[in-house]
mmCIF file of C-alpha atoms in Angstrom:
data_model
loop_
_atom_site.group_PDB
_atom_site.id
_atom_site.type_symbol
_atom_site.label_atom_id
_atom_site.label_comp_id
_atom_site.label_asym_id
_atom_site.label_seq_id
_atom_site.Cartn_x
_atom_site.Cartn_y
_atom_site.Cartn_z
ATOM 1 C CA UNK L 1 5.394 140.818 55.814
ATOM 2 C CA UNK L 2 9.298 139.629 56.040
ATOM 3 C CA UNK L 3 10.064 136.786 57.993
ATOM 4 C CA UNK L 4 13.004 137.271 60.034
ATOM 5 C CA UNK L 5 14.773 134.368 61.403
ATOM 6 C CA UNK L 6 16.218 134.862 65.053
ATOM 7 C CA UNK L 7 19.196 133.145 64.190
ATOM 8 C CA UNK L 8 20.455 135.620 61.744
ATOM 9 C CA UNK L 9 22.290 137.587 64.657
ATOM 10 C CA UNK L 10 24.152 134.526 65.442
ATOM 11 C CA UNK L 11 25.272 134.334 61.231
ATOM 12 C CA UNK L 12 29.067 135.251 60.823
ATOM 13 C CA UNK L 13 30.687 137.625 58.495
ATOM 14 C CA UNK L 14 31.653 136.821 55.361
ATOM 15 C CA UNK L 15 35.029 138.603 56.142
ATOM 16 C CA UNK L 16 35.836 137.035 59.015
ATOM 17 C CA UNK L 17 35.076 133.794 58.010
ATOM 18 C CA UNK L 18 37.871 134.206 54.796
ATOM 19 C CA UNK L 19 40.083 134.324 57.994
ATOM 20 C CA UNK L 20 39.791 130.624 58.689
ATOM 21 C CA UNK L 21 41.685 130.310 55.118
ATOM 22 C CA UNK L 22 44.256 131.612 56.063
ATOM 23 C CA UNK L 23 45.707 128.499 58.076
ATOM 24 C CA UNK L 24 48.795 129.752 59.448
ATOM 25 C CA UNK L 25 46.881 133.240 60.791
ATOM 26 C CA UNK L 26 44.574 130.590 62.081
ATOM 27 C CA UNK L 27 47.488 128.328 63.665
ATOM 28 C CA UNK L 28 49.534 131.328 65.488
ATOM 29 C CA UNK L 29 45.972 132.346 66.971
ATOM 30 C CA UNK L 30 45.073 129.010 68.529
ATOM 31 C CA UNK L 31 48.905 128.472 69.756
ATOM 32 C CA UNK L 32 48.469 131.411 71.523
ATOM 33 C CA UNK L 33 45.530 129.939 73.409
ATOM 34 C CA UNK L 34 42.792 132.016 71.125
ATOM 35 C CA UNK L 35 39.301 130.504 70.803
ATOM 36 C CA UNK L 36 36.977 131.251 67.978
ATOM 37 C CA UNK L 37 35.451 133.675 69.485
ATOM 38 C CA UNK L 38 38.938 135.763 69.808
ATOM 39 C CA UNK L 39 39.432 135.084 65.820
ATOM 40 C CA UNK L 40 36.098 136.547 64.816
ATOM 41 C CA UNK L 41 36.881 139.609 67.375
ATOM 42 C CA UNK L 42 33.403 138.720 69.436
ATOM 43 C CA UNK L 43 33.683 140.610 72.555
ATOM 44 C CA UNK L 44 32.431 138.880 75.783
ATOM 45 C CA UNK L 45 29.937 141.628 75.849
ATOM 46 C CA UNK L 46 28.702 140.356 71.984
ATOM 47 C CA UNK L 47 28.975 136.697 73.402
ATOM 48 C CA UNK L 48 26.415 137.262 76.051
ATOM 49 C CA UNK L 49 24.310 139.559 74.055
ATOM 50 C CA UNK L 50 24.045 135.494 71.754
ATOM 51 C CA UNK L 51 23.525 133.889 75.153
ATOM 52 C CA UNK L 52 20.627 136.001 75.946
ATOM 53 C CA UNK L 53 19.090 135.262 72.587
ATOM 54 C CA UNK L 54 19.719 131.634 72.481
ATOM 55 C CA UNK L 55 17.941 131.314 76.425
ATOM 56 C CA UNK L 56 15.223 133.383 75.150
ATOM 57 C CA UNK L 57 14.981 131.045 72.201
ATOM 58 C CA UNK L 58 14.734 127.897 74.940
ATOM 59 C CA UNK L 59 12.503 130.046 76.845
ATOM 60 C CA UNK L 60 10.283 130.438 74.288
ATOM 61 C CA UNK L 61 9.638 126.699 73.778
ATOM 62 C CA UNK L 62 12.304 126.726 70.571
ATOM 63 C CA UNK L 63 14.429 124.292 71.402
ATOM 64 C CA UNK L 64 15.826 123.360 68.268
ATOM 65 C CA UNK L 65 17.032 126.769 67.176
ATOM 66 C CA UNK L 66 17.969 127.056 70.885
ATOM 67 C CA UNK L 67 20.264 123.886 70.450
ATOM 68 C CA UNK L 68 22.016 125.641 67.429
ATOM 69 C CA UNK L 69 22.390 128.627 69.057
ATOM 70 C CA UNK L 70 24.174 127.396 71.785
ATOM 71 C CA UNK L 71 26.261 124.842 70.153
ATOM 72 C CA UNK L 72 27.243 127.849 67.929
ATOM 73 C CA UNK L 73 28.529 129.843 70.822
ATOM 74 C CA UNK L 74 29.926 126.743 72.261
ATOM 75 C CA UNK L 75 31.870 126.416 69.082
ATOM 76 C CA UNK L 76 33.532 130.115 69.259
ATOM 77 C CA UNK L 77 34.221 129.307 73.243
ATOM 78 C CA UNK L 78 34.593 125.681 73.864
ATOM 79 C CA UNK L 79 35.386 126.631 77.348
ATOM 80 C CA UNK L 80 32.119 127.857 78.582
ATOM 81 C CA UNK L 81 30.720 125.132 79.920
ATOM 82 C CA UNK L 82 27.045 127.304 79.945
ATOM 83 C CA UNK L 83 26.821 127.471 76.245
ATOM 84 C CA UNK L 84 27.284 123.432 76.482
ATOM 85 C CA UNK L 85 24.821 123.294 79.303
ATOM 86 C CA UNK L 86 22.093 125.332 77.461
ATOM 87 C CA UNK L 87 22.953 122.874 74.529
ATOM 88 C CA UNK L 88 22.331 119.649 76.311
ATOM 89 C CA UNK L 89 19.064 120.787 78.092
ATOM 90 C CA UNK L 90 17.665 121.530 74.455
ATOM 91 C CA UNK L 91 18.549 118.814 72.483
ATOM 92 C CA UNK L 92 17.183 116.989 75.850
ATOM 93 C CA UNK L 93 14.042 118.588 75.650
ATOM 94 C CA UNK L 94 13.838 118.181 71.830
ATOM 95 C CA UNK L 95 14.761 114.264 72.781
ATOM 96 C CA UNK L 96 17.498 113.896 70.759
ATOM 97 C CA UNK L 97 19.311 112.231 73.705
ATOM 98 C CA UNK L 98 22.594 111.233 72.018
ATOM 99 C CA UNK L 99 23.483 114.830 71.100
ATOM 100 C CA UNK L 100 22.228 116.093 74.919
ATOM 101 C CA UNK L 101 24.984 113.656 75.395
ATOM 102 C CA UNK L 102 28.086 114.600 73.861
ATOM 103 C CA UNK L 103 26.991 118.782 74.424
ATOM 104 C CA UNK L 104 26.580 117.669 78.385
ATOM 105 C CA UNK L 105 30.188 115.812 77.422
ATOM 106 C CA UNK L 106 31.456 118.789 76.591
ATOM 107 C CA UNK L 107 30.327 120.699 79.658
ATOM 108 C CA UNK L 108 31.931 118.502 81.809
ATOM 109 C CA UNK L 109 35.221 118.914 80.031
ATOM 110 C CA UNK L 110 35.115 122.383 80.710
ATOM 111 C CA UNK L 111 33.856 122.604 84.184
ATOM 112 C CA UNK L 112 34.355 118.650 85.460
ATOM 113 C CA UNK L 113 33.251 119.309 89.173
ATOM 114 C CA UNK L 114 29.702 121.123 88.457
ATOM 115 C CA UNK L 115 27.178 118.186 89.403
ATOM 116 C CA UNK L 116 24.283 119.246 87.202
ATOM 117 C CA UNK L 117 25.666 118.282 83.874
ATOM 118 C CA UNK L 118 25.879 114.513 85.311
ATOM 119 C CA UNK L 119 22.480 114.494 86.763
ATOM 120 C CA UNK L 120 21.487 115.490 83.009
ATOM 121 C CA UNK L 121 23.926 112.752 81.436
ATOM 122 C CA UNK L 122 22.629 110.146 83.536
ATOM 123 C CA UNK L 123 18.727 110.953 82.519
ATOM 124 C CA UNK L 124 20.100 110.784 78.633
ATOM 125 C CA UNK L 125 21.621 107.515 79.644
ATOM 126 C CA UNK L 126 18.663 105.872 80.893
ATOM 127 C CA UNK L 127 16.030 107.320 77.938
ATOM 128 C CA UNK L 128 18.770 105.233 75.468
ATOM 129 C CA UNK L 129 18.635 102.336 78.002
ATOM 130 C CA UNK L 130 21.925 102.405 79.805
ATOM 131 C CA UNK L 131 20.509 101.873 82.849
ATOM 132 C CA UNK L 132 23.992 100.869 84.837
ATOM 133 C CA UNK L 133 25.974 103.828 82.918
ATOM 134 C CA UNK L 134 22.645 106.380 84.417
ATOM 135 C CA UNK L 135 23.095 105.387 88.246
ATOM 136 C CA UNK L 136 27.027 104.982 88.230
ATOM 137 C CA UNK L 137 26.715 108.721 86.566
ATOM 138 C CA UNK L 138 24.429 109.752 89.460
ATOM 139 C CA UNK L 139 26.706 107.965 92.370
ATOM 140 C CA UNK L 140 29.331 110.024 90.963
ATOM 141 C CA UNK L 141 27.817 113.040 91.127
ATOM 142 C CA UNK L 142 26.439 113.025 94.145
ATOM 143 C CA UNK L 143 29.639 114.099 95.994
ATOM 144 C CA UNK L 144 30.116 116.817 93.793
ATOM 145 C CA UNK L 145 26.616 118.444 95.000
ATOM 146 C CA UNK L 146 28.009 118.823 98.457
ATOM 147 C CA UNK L 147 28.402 122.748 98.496
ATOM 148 C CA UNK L 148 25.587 124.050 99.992
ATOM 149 C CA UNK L 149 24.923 125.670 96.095
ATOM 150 C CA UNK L 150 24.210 122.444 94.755
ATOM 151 C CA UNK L 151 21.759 121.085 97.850
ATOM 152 C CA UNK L 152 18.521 120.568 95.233
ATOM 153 C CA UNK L 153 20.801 119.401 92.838
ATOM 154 C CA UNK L 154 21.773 116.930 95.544
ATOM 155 C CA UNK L 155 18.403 115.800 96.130
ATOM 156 C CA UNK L 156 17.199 115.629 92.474
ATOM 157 C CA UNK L 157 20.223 112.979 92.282
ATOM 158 C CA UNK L 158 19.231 111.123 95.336
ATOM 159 C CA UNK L 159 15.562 110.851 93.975
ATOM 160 C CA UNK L 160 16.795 109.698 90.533
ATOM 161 C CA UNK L 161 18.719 107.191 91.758
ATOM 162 C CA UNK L 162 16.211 105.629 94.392
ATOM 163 C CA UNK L 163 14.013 105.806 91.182
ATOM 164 C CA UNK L 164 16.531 103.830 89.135
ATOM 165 C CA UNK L 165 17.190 101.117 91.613
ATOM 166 C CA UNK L 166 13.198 100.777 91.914
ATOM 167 C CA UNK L 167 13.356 100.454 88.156
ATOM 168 C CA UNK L 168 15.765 97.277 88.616
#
């Protein structure tokens, strides 16, 4: 029986990766505000066809090839701040807290005023022991779960940092 790897969907082409040496093709496409994603010619269609795969990796309890997966689309479109997201939660989960960090970093650059990446920073914070960098993360958040959207979000916050200061 053949083993096949799930991640082989998410493997680019030889050809278009002999793109990336050519550095001026490469240059003119990123000046003109091109991601990755646009270079290798991955419709949004084939983008979310990787998303599903790499959720149904975390789903599946694989967080590890989940965590690849997603930092591999969040590589082609650094401006998605789900493929970050979905990065974070599984490096989280696989506690490898300092990478959860900078790929929940990264999803606040690209979507600053979306209060769940914070509530997720602030947990990595306190597993490494940055226990005043965790709740000042969390106070700061909490005004951005205002919209009604965000009103669990909200209260997961609250909780976390009632927890905190009982931890002090």
């Amino acid at each position: 029986m053949e083993y096949e790897d799930p991640l082989d969907e998410f493997r680019i082409k030889k050809e278009d990766l002999k793109k990336l040496h050519n550095k001026k093709y490469v240059l003119n496409r990123m000046r003109k505000g091109d991601q990755y994603q646009d270079l290798f010619g991955y419709s949004d269609e084939t983008m979310m066809k990787f998303y599903t795969k790499a959720k149904g990796l975390f789903d599946s309890g694989e967080y590890k090839k989940a965590a690849d997966a997603f930092f591999f689309l969040g590589s082609l479109n650094p401006t998605m701040a789900g493929y970050w997201f979905g990065q974070g939660l599984a490096e989280q989960r696989c506690e490898r807290y300092q990478k959860a960090l900078l790929a929940y970093g990264s999803c606040v650059a690209a979507n600053p005023v979306d209060p769940r990446a914070y509530l997720y920073l602030g947990e990595c914070l306190y597993k490494l022991g940055y226990m005043q960098q965790a709740e000042e993360m969390f106070l700061f958040a909490i005004p951005l779960a205002e919209p009604t959207e965000f009103k669990k979000v909200k209260k997961d916050l609250e909780k976390a940092l009632a927890w905190l200061k009982g931890k002090k």
